[in-house]
Amino acid sequence: MLRLSDLMLPLDHSGEDLDRAICERLGIAPEELLRVIVARRGNDARRKSAIKLVYTLDLHLADEAAVLARHEGDQHVRPTPDTSYRFPVRAPEGWDGPRPVVIGAGPCGLLAALILAQMGLRPIIVERGKAVRERTKDTWGLWRRSVLDPESNVQYGEGGAGTFSDGKLYSRIKDSRHLGRKVLTEFVKAGAPDDILYEAHPHIGTFRLVTMVMSMRETIEQLGGEYRFGTRVDDFEIETDEVGERRLAALHLSNGERLEARHVIMAIGHSARDTFEILHERGVYAEAKPFAIGVRIEHPQSWIDKARYGECAGNPILGAAAYAISHQAKNGRTVYSFCMCPGGRVVAATSEEGRVVTNGMSQYSRAEFNANSGLVVDVTPERDFPGGPLEGLKLQRQLEEVAYAAGGSNYDAPGQTLGDFLKDRPSTQFGVVEPSYKPGVKPTDLAQVLPPFVVEALREAIPVFGRKVPGYDHPDVVMTGVETRTSSPVRFTRGKDLQSLNTRGLYPAGEGAGYAGGILSAAVDGIRVAEALALDLLGDLLGETADAEA
């Protein structure tokens, strides 16, 4: 096949228009075009009066070699890349050797477990939370009744934190092996919509993620995998040999079991703070890393659609509009939008009692009234939380406790209108924009919740964003606090073999280990780490190299 990229057509074009444009671009007759496969479709909305759809297409032609020769040197006309996935190693038929363990059933753990199962290694998946259906009921318990289950919530349980999000499936990671394609293909097999394979900014939405995760669990179990829900890892048993090399030996579980485990993928997510603390106590190498803090900001989705698409707002091909904006503030901080959720809602996302955390969520339809996004400011260990690998956790907890108190100590969140925030006065009521966070939002003064440098940077950036996205700085826009879990505040550093720098057999992975940000990048990291583990486990037996660096 031949790949043709960056082909632009009007928003209202027909199928015949697409075929005609392909033939004109390549200089071929219509009968030479045998088949068209859409590999990617995005849009160019820089001119609202003339929005274009931008295609990358895989084409079957009568004489592909001749077309490639004529367009030699054209970066937009190339052979279609091979995106098929190949396992680096497989267990022998009937393998009954040591079983790898995956801690965590979020996107990273899910794909790691799937790959291990497909390679014949029958993984054990240990998940502190519940299966996704029961977990969903517990999560709604917080949103509807202000009742938090510390072990089953937005952060903990099958599917991970991404289950209650917009379900975004795009990433800026380097992916020369097309592992992202493997992830998306497995998602479609499990019930995700086919359009995630070609849309430029694909997403699934919460309800579809739930059924997809259940289907993937069934596949893993059919391949010999075993799930243990409601089971927390309470300790890591580490041995040290005569030359001083540390090696993971076993896991101590919350049910009292000692599980022998010498090959463990740690895919615990960015909120497993108690596990971070245990790993640090056991001497597993860790370092503090930057993250970001701030608020969730809400606008009516119709305002964002109009600002981005003009008269084309509401076109079903375009869907609900999104934005991505940033500003470098005078105090040296970067202010930026994070995890933008078109047509969604702000949700309570805490996993610890006495703390308030916000996040954003959308369904596949993105049809709810408000758009929301994180509006956050960067923080770094050197400047904001020096002193050790876990100091970022302390900063997060401090802000979340202040937010809990400011909201009324009942899991309501503190909120403020943009107009009041910019004028440095507390809010007493909301205007035309209604906050969507449940259980509720208490009007207050977010300047008393956030650090002064965050307040200063936000007040500078918001008018700038208003010039980029008309209506962004409307005085009735709502901000809800706090957004603290943008990414893990700690990294469990690993080597080229993807094992912990100082503890063999432990494979830190995904967001919790500081190696991913979002569903797709976490899932890709899960694949890479599963491959590394399999090569190490089976390497001596099969004569394979254990170097998994991709």
Coordinates of C-alpha atoms in Angstrom, one line a residue:
M1 CA 0.0 0.0 0.0
L2 CA 0.9 3.6 -0.4
R3 CA 0.4 6.3 2.3
L4 CA -0.7 9.8 1.2
S5 CA -0.7 12.4 4.0
D6 CA -1.8 16.0 4.5
L7 CA -4.6 15.9 2.0
M8 CA -7.1 18.7 2.7
L9 CA -10.7 18.9 1.7
P10 CA -13.6 21.1 2.6
L11 CA -15.7 20.1 5.7
D12 CA -18.7 19.3 3.6
H13 CA -16.9 17.2 0.9
S14 CA -18.4 14.0 -0.6
G15 CA -16.8 10.6 -1.1
E16 CA -16.4 11.4 -4.8
D17 CA -14.6 14.6 -3.9
L18 CA -12.1 12.6 -1.8
D19 CA -11.4 10.1 -4.7
R20 CA -11.1 13.0 -7.1
A21 CA -8.6 14.8 -4.8
I22 CA -6.5 11.7 -4.4
C23 CA -6.3 11.2 -8.2
E24 CA -5.4 14.8 -8.8
R25 CA -2.7 14.8 -6.1
L26 CA -1.1 11.6 -7.4
G27 CA -1.7 12.3 -11.1
I28 CA -3.5 9.0 -11.7
A29 CA -6.7 8.0 -13.5
P30 CA -9.7 7.1 -11.5
E31 CA -9.5 3.4 -12.5
E32 CA -6.0 3.2 -11.0
L33 CA -7.4 3.9 -7.5
L34 CA -8.5 0.5 -6.2
R35 CA -9.2 1.1 -2.5
V36 CA -9.0 3.9 0.1
I37 CA -8.5 3.4 3.8
V38 CA -8.6 6.4 6.2
A39 CA -5.5 6.1 8.4
R40 CA -6.1 9.4 10.2
R41 CA -8.6 12.3 10.0
G42 CA -8.2 15.6 11.7
N43 CA -9.2 19.2 11.0
D44 CA -7.6 22.5 10.4
A45 CA -9.8 25.2 12.0
R46 CA -7.4 28.1 11.8
R47 CA -9.8 29.8 9.4
K48 CA -13.3 29.4 10.9
S49 CA -15.0 30.4 7.7
A50 CA -13.1 27.6 5.8
I51 CA -12.5 24.7 8.1
K52 CA -10.7 21.8 6.3
L53 CA -10.6 18.1 7.0
V54 CA -7.0 16.8 6.9
Y55 CA -6.5 13.2 5.8
T56 CA -3.8 10.6 6.0
L57 CA -4.8 7.7 3.6
D58 CA -3.6 4.2 2.8
L59 CA -4.2 3.5 -0.8
H60 CA -4.3 0.4 -3.0
L61 CA -3.2 1.4 -6.5
A62 CA -2.9 -0.4 -9.8
D63 CA 0.8 0.5 -10.0
E64 CA 2.1 1.7 -6.6
A65 CA 5.8 1.4 -7.6
A66 CA 5.3 3.8 -10.5
V67 CA 3.5 6.4 -8.4
L68 CA 6.2 6.2 -5.7
A69 CA 8.9 6.7 -8.4
R70 CA 7.1 9.8 -9.8
H71 CA 6.8 11.3 -6.3
E72 CA 10.3 10.4 -5.0
G73 CA 11.3 12.9 -2.4
D74 CA 7.7 13.9 -1.6
Q75 CA 7.4 13.4 2.2
H76 CA 3.6 13.1 1.8
V77 CA 3.8 10.1 -0.6
R78 CA 5.5 7.1 0.9
P79 CA 5.0 3.4 1.4
T80 CA 2.5 2.5 4.1
P81 CA 4.4 1.6 7.3
D82 CA 4.1 -1.8 8.8
T83 CA 2.2 -1.3 12.0
S84 CA 1.6 -4.9 12.9
Y85 CA 2.7 -6.1 16.3
R86 CA 5.2 -8.9 16.8
F87 CA 5.8 -10.6 20.1
P88 CA 9.5 -10.5 21.0
V89 CA 9.3 -13.9 22.7
R90 CA 6.7 -16.6 23.6
A91 CA 6.5 -19.1 26.4
P92 CA 6.7 -22.8 25.3
E93 CA 3.4 -24.5 24.9
G94 CA 2.0 -25.6 28.2
W95 CA 4.3 -23.3 30.2
D96 CA 4.1 -24.0 33.9
G97 CA 7.0 -21.9 35.1
P98 CA 7.0 -18.9 37.4
R99 CA 4.0 -16.6 36.9
P100 CA 4.7 -12.9 36.6
V101 CA 2.6 -10.5 38.8
V102 CA 1.1 -7.2 37.7
I103 CA 0.1 -4.8 40.4
G104 CA -2.7 -2.6 39.3
A105 CA -5.4 -3.0 36.6
G106 CA -5.4 0.4 35.0
P107 CA -4.4 1.0 31.4
C108 CA -0.7 0.2 32.0
G109 CA -1.4 -3.0 34.0
L110 CA -4.2 -4.0 31.7
L111 CA -2.0 -4.0 28.6
A112 CA 0.9 -5.5 30.5
A113 CA -1.3 -8.3 31.6
L114 CA -2.8 -8.8 28.2
I115 CA 0.7 -9.0 26.5
L116 CA 2.0 -11.4 29.1
A117 CA -1.1 -13.6 28.7
Q118 CA -0.8 -13.5 24.9
M119 CA 2.8 -14.7 25.3
G120 CA 1.6 -17.6 27.4
L121 CA 2.9 -16.5 30.8
R122 CA -0.4 -16.7 32.7
P123 CA 0.0 -13.5 34.8
I124 CA -1.5 -12.8 38.2
I125 CA -3.1 -9.3 38.4
V126 CA -3.4 -7.9 41.9
E127 CA -5.8 -4.9 42.2
R128 CA -6.6 -3.2 45.5
G129 CA -9.9 -1.9 44.2
K130 CA -13.0 -3.7 42.9
A131 CA -14.0 -5.0 39.5
V132 CA -15.2 -2.1 37.3
R133 CA -19.0 -2.6 37.8
E134 CA -18.8 -2.6 41.6
R135 CA -16.3 0.1 41.5
T136 CA -18.6 2.3 39.5
K137 CA -21.3 2.0 42.2
D138 CA -18.8 3.0 44.9
T139 CA -17.7 6.0 42.8
W140 CA -21.2 7.3 42.4
G141 CA -21.6 6.9 46.2
L142 CA -19.1 9.7 46.7
W143 CA -20.7 11.9 43.9
R144 CA -24.3 11.4 45.1
R145 CA -24.1 10.7 48.8
S146 CA -20.7 12.1 49.9
V147 CA -19.6 8.6 50.9
L148 CA -16.0 7.8 50.1
D149 CA -14.6 4.2 49.9
P150 CA -10.8 4.6 50.2
E151 CA -10.2 1.4 48.4
S152 CA -12.8 1.7 45.6
N153 CA -13.1 5.1 43.9
V154 CA -12.0 7.2 40.9
Q155 CA -8.4 6.3 41.5
Y156 CA -8.5 2.6 42.6
G157 CA -10.2 -0.3 40.9
E158 CA -10.3 -2.1 37.5
G159 CA -9.7 0.3 34.7
G160 CA -7.7 2.8 36.8
A161 CA -8.2 6.6 36.9
G162 CA -8.7 6.7 33.2
T163 CA -12.1 5.0 33.5
F164 CA -13.6 8.1 34.9
S165 CA -12.1 10.6 32.4
D166 CA -12.7 11.7 28.8
G167 CA -11.0 8.5 27.6
K168 CA -8.5 10.4 25.4
L169 CA -6.4 8.0 23.3
Y170 CA -3.7 10.2 21.8
S171 CA -0.2 11.0 23.0
R172 CA 2.9 12.8 22.0
I173 CA 5.2 9.9 22.9
K174 CA 7.8 8.6 20.4
D175 CA 6.4 5.3 19.1
S176 CA 8.6 4.0 16.3
R177 CA 7.3 0.5 16.8
H178 CA 3.7 1.6 16.5
L179 CA 2.8 0.1 19.9
G180 CA 0.0 2.7 20.2
R181 CA -1.6 0.9 17.2
K182 CA -1.5 -2.4 19.1
V183 CA -3.3 -0.7 22.0
L184 CA -6.0 0.8 19.9
T185 CA -6.5 -2.5 18.0
E186 CA -7.0 -4.4 21.2
F187 CA -9.4 -1.7 22.4
V188 CA -11.5 -2.1 19.3
K189 CA -11.5 -5.9 19.7
A190 CA -12.9 -5.3 23.2
G191 CA -15.7 -3.1 22.0
A192 CA -14.3 0.4 21.5
P193 CA -15.6 2.3 18.5
D194 CA -13.7 1.8 15.2
D195 CA -13.1 5.5 14.8
I196 CA -10.4 5.5 17.4
L197 CA -8.2 3.9 14.8
Y198 CA -8.3 6.9 12.5
E199 CA -9.5 10.0 14.3
A200 CA -6.7 12.5 15.1
H201 CA -7.9 12.9 18.6
P202 CA -9.7 9.7 19.5
H203 CA -11.6 9.2 22.8
I204 CA -13.9 6.6 24.2
G205 CA -15.7 8.0 27.2
T206 CA -16.5 6.5 30.6
F207 CA -19.4 4.1 29.8
R208 CA -17.6 2.5 26.8
L209 CA -14.4 2.2 28.8
V210 CA -16.3 0.2 31.4
T211 CA -17.5 -2.5 29.0
M212 CA -14.2 -2.5 27.1
V213 CA -12.2 -3.2 30.3
M214 CA -14.5 -6.0 31.2
S215 CA -14.1 -7.6 27.8
M216 CA -10.3 -7.4 28.1
R217 CA -10.4 -9.0 31.5
E218 CA -12.3 -11.9 30.0
T219 CA -9.7 -12.3 27.3
I220 CA -6.8 -12.3 29.8
E221 CA -8.6 -14.9 32.0
Q222 CA -9.3 -17.1 29.0
L223 CA -5.5 -17.1 28.3
G224 CA -4.7 -18.2 31.8
G225 CA -4.5 -14.9 33.6
E226 CA -5.8 -14.6 37.2
Y227 CA -7.4 -11.5 38.8
R228 CA -7.3 -10.8 42.5
F229 CA -9.6 -7.8 43.3
G230 CA -9.8 -6.2 46.6
T231 CA -6.2 -7.2 47.3
R232 CA -3.7 -4.5 48.3
V233 CA 0.1 -5.0 48.3
D234 CA 1.1 -4.1 51.8
D235 CA 4.8 -4.9 51.6
F236 CA 7.7 -5.9 49.3
E237 CA 10.0 -8.6 50.4
I238 CA 13.5 -7.9 49.0
E239 CA 16.6 -10.1 49.3
T240 CA 20.2 -9.0 49.1
D241 CA 22.8 -11.5 47.9
E242 CA 26.4 -11.9 48.9
V243 CA 27.6 -9.2 46.4
G244 CA 25.0 -6.7 47.6
E245 CA 22.5 -7.0 44.7
R246 CA 18.9 -6.5 45.7
R247 CA 16.2 -8.8 44.3
L248 CA 12.5 -8.9 44.8
A249 CA 11.4 -12.1 46.4
A250 CA 7.7 -11.9 47.4
L251 CA 4.7 -9.6 47.9
H252 CA 2.8 -9.5 51.2
L253 CA -0.9 -9.0 50.5
S254 CA -3.6 -7.4 52.5
N255 CA -5.4 -10.8 53.0
G256 CA -2.3 -12.0 54.8
E257 CA -0.9 -14.1 51.9
R258 CA 2.8 -14.1 51.1
L259 CA 2.9 -14.4 47.2
E260 CA 6.2 -15.5 45.9
A261 CA 7.0 -13.1 43.0
R262 CA 10.4 -12.5 41.3
H263 CA 9.1 -10.7 38.3
V264 CA 6.6 -7.9 39.2
I265 CA 5.2 -5.1 37.1
M266 CA 4.4 -2.1 39.3
A267 CA 1.5 -0.3 37.5
I268 CA -0.1 1.2 40.6
G269 CA -1.2 4.6 39.2
H270 CA -0.3 8.1 40.4
S271 CA -2.4 8.1 43.6
A272 CA -1.1 5.0 45.4
R273 CA 0.6 7.1 48.0
D274 CA 0.7 4.4 50.7
T275 CA 2.5 2.1 48.2
F276 CA 5.0 4.8 47.3
E277 CA 5.8 5.2 51.0
I278 CA 6.3 1.4 51.5
L279 CA 8.6 1.2 48.4
H280 CA 10.6 4.2 49.7
E281 CA 10.9 2.5 53.2
R282 CA 12.2 -0.6 51.5
G283 CA 14.9 1.4 49.7
V284 CA 13.6 1.1 46.2
Y285 CA 15.3 3.9 44.2
A286 CA 13.0 6.9 43.7
E287 CA 13.3 10.6 42.9
A288 CA 10.9 13.6 43.1
K289 CA 9.6 14.8 39.7
P290 CA 7.7 17.9 38.5
F291 CA 3.9 18.0 38.2
A292 CA 1.3 20.8 38.2
I293 CA -1.4 22.1 40.5
G294 CA -4.4 24.4 40.0
V295 CA -8.2 24.2 39.4
R296 CA -10.8 22.9 37.0
I297 CA -12.3 25.6 34.8
E298 CA -15.8 25.3 33.2
H299 CA -17.4 27.1 30.2
P300 CA -20.6 26.3 28.4
Q301 CA -19.6 23.9 25.6
S302 CA -21.5 26.1 23.1
W303 CA -19.1 29.0 23.9
I304 CA -16.0 26.9 23.1
D305 CA -17.6 25.5 20.0
K306 CA -18.3 29.0 18.7
A307 CA -14.9 30.3 19.7
R308 CA -13.1 27.5 17.8
Y309 CA -15.4 26.7 14.9
G310 CA -17.4 29.9 14.3
E311 CA -20.5 29.3 12.1
C312 CA -19.5 25.6 11.7
A313 CA -20.1 25.0 15.5
G314 CA -22.3 22.0 16.0
N315 CA -21.2 20.2 12.8
P316 CA -21.4 16.5 13.7
I317 CA -18.1 15.7 11.9
L318 CA -16.3 18.3 14.1
G319 CA -18.1 17.3 17.3
A320 CA -17.5 19.2 20.6
A321 CA -14.6 21.6 20.3
A322 CA -11.5 21.4 22.5
Y323 CA -8.6 23.7 23.2
A324 CA -5.0 23.6 24.4
I325 CA -3.4 26.8 25.6
S326 CA -0.4 27.9 27.6
H327 CA 1.3 31.0 28.9
Q328 CA 4.7 31.7 30.4
A329 CA 4.0 34.0 33.4
K330 CA 6.3 36.8 34.7
N331 CA 7.0 34.9 37.9
G332 CA 8.6 32.1 35.9
R333 CA 5.7 29.7 36.0
T334 CA 4.0 28.0 33.1
V335 CA 0.2 28.1 33.1
Y336 CA -1.5 25.6 30.8
S337 CA -4.7 23.7 30.1
F338 CA -4.7 20.1 31.1
C339 CA -6.9 17.1 30.3
M340 CA -9.6 19.2 28.5
C341 CA -13.0 17.4 28.6
P342 CA -15.5 18.7 26.0
G343 CA -19.1 18.2 26.8
G344 CA -18.4 16.7 30.2
R345 CA -18.4 17.4 33.9
V346 CA -16.0 18.0 36.8
V347 CA -15.9 15.0 39.2
A348 CA -14.8 14.3 42.7
A349 CA -11.6 12.3 42.4
T350 CA -10.2 11.9 45.9
S351 CA -9.0 8.5 47.3
E352 CA -8.2 9.7 50.8
E353 CA -10.6 10.7 53.5
G354 CA -10.6 14.4 54.5
R355 CA -9.3 15.6 51.1
V356 CA -10.9 17.1 48.0
V357 CA -9.5 16.5 44.5
T358 CA -11.1 17.4 41.1
N359 CA -10.8 15.8 37.7
G360 CA -12.7 15.9 34.4
M361 CA -14.9 13.3 32.7
S362 CA -16.8 13.0 29.5
Q363 CA -19.0 10.3 27.8
Y364 CA -18.3 9.2 24.2
S365 CA -21.0 11.6 23.0
R366 CA -19.5 14.6 24.8
A367 CA -23.0 15.9 24.9
E368 CA -23.2 17.5 28.4
F369 CA -23.7 21.2 28.8
N370 CA -20.3 22.3 30.0
A371 CA -16.7 22.0 28.8
N372 CA -14.1 21.7 31.5
S373 CA -10.3 21.6 31.7
G374 CA -7.6 21.7 34.2
L375 CA -6.0 25.1 34.5
V376 CA -2.7 24.4 36.2
V377 CA 0.7 25.8 37.1
D378 CA 3.9 23.9 37.1
V379 CA 5.7 23.0 40.3
T380 CA 9.2 21.5 40.6
P381 CA 11.2 19.7 43.4
E382 CA 14.0 22.2 43.4
R383 CA 11.8 25.2 43.8
D384 CA 8.7 24.0 45.5
F385 CA 9.2 20.8 47.5
P386 CA 12.9 20.0 48.1
G387 CA 14.0 17.5 50.7
G388 CA 13.3 14.0 49.4
P389 CA 11.5 11.8 46.9
L390 CA 8.1 12.0 48.6
E391 CA 7.9 15.7 49.4
G392 CA 5.6 16.2 46.4
L393 CA 3.0 13.9 48.1
K394 CA 3.1 16.2 51.1
L395 CA 2.3 19.3 49.0
Q396 CA -0.6 17.5 47.2
R397 CA -2.1 16.4 50.5
Q398 CA -1.7 19.8 52.1
L399 CA -3.6 21.5 49.2
E400 CA -6.3 18.8 49.2
E401 CA -6.9 19.2 52.9
V402 CA -7.2 22.9 52.6
A403 CA -9.7 22.4 49.7
Y404 CA -11.7 19.9 51.9
A405 CA -12.1 22.5 54.7
A406 CA -12.9 25.3 52.3
G407 CA -15.6 23.3 50.7
G408 CA -17.3 22.6 54.1
S409 CA -15.6 19.4 55.2
N410 CA -18.2 17.2 53.4
Y411 CA -16.5 16.6 50.0
D412 CA -18.1 19.6 48.4
A413 CA -15.4 21.5 46.5
P414 CA -14.5 25.2 46.9
G415 CA -15.4 27.3 43.8
Q416 CA -15.3 30.8 42.5
T417 CA -16.4 32.8 39.5
L418 CA -13.6 34.0 37.2
G419 CA -14.8 37.6 37.6
D420 CA -14.5 37.4 41.4
F421 CA -11.2 35.6 41.2
L422 CA -9.6 38.3 39.0
K423 CA -11.0 41.1 41.2
D424 CA -9.7 39.4 44.4
R425 CA -13.0 39.0 46.1
P426 CA -14.8 35.9 47.5
S427 CA -17.8 34.5 45.5
T428 CA -21.1 34.3 47.2
Q429 CA -23.1 32.8 44.3
F430 CA -22.6 31.6 40.7
G431 CA -23.9 33.2 37.5
V432 CA -25.0 31.8 34.1
V433 CA -22.3 29.1 34.3
E434 CA -23.4 26.3 36.7
P435 CA -20.7 24.2 38.2
S436 CA -21.1 20.5 37.5
Y437 CA -19.0 19.0 40.3
K438 CA -20.9 16.6 42.6
P439 CA -21.6 16.3 45.5
G440 CA -21.6 20.2 45.3
V441 CA -19.6 23.4 45.1
K442 CA -19.3 26.0 47.8
P443 CA -18.7 29.6 46.6
T444 CA -15.6 30.9 48.3
D445 CA -12.2 32.5 47.7
L446 CA -9.8 30.2 45.9
A447 CA -6.9 32.6 46.7
Q448 CA -7.2 31.2 50.2
V449 CA -6.8 27.6 48.9
L450 CA -4.1 27.9 46.3
P451 CA -0.4 29.0 46.9
P452 CA 0.2 32.7 46.1
F453 CA 2.5 32.0 43.2
V454 CA -0.3 29.9 41.6
V455 CA -2.9 32.7 42.1
E456 CA -0.5 35.3 40.7
A457 CA 0.3 33.2 37.6
L458 CA -3.4 32.4 36.9
R459 CA -4.5 36.0 37.2
E460 CA -1.9 37.0 34.6
A461 CA -2.7 34.1 32.2
I462 CA -6.5 34.2 32.2
P463 CA -6.9 37.5 30.3
V464 CA -4.3 36.2 27.8
F465 CA -6.3 33.1 27.2
G466 CA -9.4 35.2 26.8
R467 CA -7.7 36.8 23.8
K468 CA -6.9 33.4 22.3
V469 CA -10.3 31.8 23.0
P470 CA -13.1 34.4 23.0
G471 CA -15.3 34.0 26.1
Y472 CA -12.6 32.1 28.0
D473 CA -12.4 35.0 30.6
H474 CA -16.1 35.7 30.9
P475 CA -16.8 36.8 34.5
D476 CA -19.3 34.0 35.1
V477 CA -16.9 31.2 34.2
V478 CA -16.5 28.8 37.1
M479 CA -13.3 27.6 38.7
T480 CA -13.4 24.6 41.1
G481 CA -10.5 23.5 43.3
V482 CA -8.2 21.7 43.6
E483 CA -6.5 19.9 40.7
T484 CA -3.4 18.3 42.2
R485 CA -3.0 14.9 40.5
T486 CA -2.0 15.9 37.1
S487 CA 0.8 13.4 37.2
S488 CA 2.8 11.4 39.7
P489 CA 5.0 13.5 42.0
V490 CA 7.6 10.7 42.2
R491 CA 9.5 8.6 39.7
F492 CA 10.8 5.1 40.5
T493 CA 13.7 5.2 38.2
R494 CA 14.5 2.2 36.0
G495 CA 17.4 1.1 33.8
K496 CA 17.7 0.1 30.2
D497 CA 16.3 -3.3 31.1
L498 CA 13.2 -1.4 32.5
Q499 CA 13.8 -2.8 36.0
S500 CA 14.3 -0.7 39.1
L501 CA 17.7 0.8 39.2
N502 CA 18.5 -1.0 42.5
T503 CA 15.9 -3.8 42.8
R504 CA 16.0 -6.6 40.2
G505 CA 12.7 -8.2 39.4
L506 CA 10.7 -5.0 40.0
Y507 CA 9.5 -3.2 36.8
P508 CA 8.1 0.3 37.6
A509 CA 5.6 1.3 34.9
G510 CA 3.0 3.8 33.8
E511 CA 1.9 7.0 35.5
G512 CA 2.5 5.9 39.0
A513 CA 6.2 5.2 38.3
G514 CA 6.6 8.5 36.5
Y515 CA 6.8 7.1 32.9
A516 CA 3.5 8.0 31.3
G517 CA 0.7 10.6 31.3
G518 CA -2.7 9.4 30.0
I519 CA -4.3 6.2 28.9
L520 CA -2.4 5.6 25.7
S521 CA 1.1 6.4 26.9
A522 CA 0.5 4.3 30.0
A523 CA -0.8 1.4 27.9
V524 CA 2.2 1.6 25.6
D525 CA 4.5 1.6 28.6
G526 CA 2.7 -1.5 29.9
I527 CA 3.5 -3.3 26.6
R528 CA 7.2 -2.3 26.7
V529 CA 7.6 -3.4 30.3
A530 CA 5.8 -6.7 29.7
E531 CA 8.1 -7.4 26.8
A532 CA 11.1 -6.7 29.0
L533 CA 9.9 -8.9 31.8
A534 CA 9.2 -11.8 29.4
L535 CA 12.6 -11.5 27.8
D536 CA 14.2 -11.7 31.3
L537 CA 12.0 -14.5 32.5
L538 CA 12.4 -16.6 29.3
G539 CA 15.8 -15.3 28.1
D540 CA 18.0 -18.0 29.5
L541 CA 15.6 -20.7 28.4
L542 CA 15.2 -19.5 24.9
G543 CA 18.6 -17.8 24.3
E544 CA 17.1 -14.4 23.9
T545 CA 18.6 -11.0 24.9
A546 CA 17.0 -9.3 27.9
D547 CA 17.7 -5.8 26.6
A548 CA 14.3 -4.3 26.1
E549 CA 15.3 -0.7 25.2
A550 CA 13.1 0.4 22.3

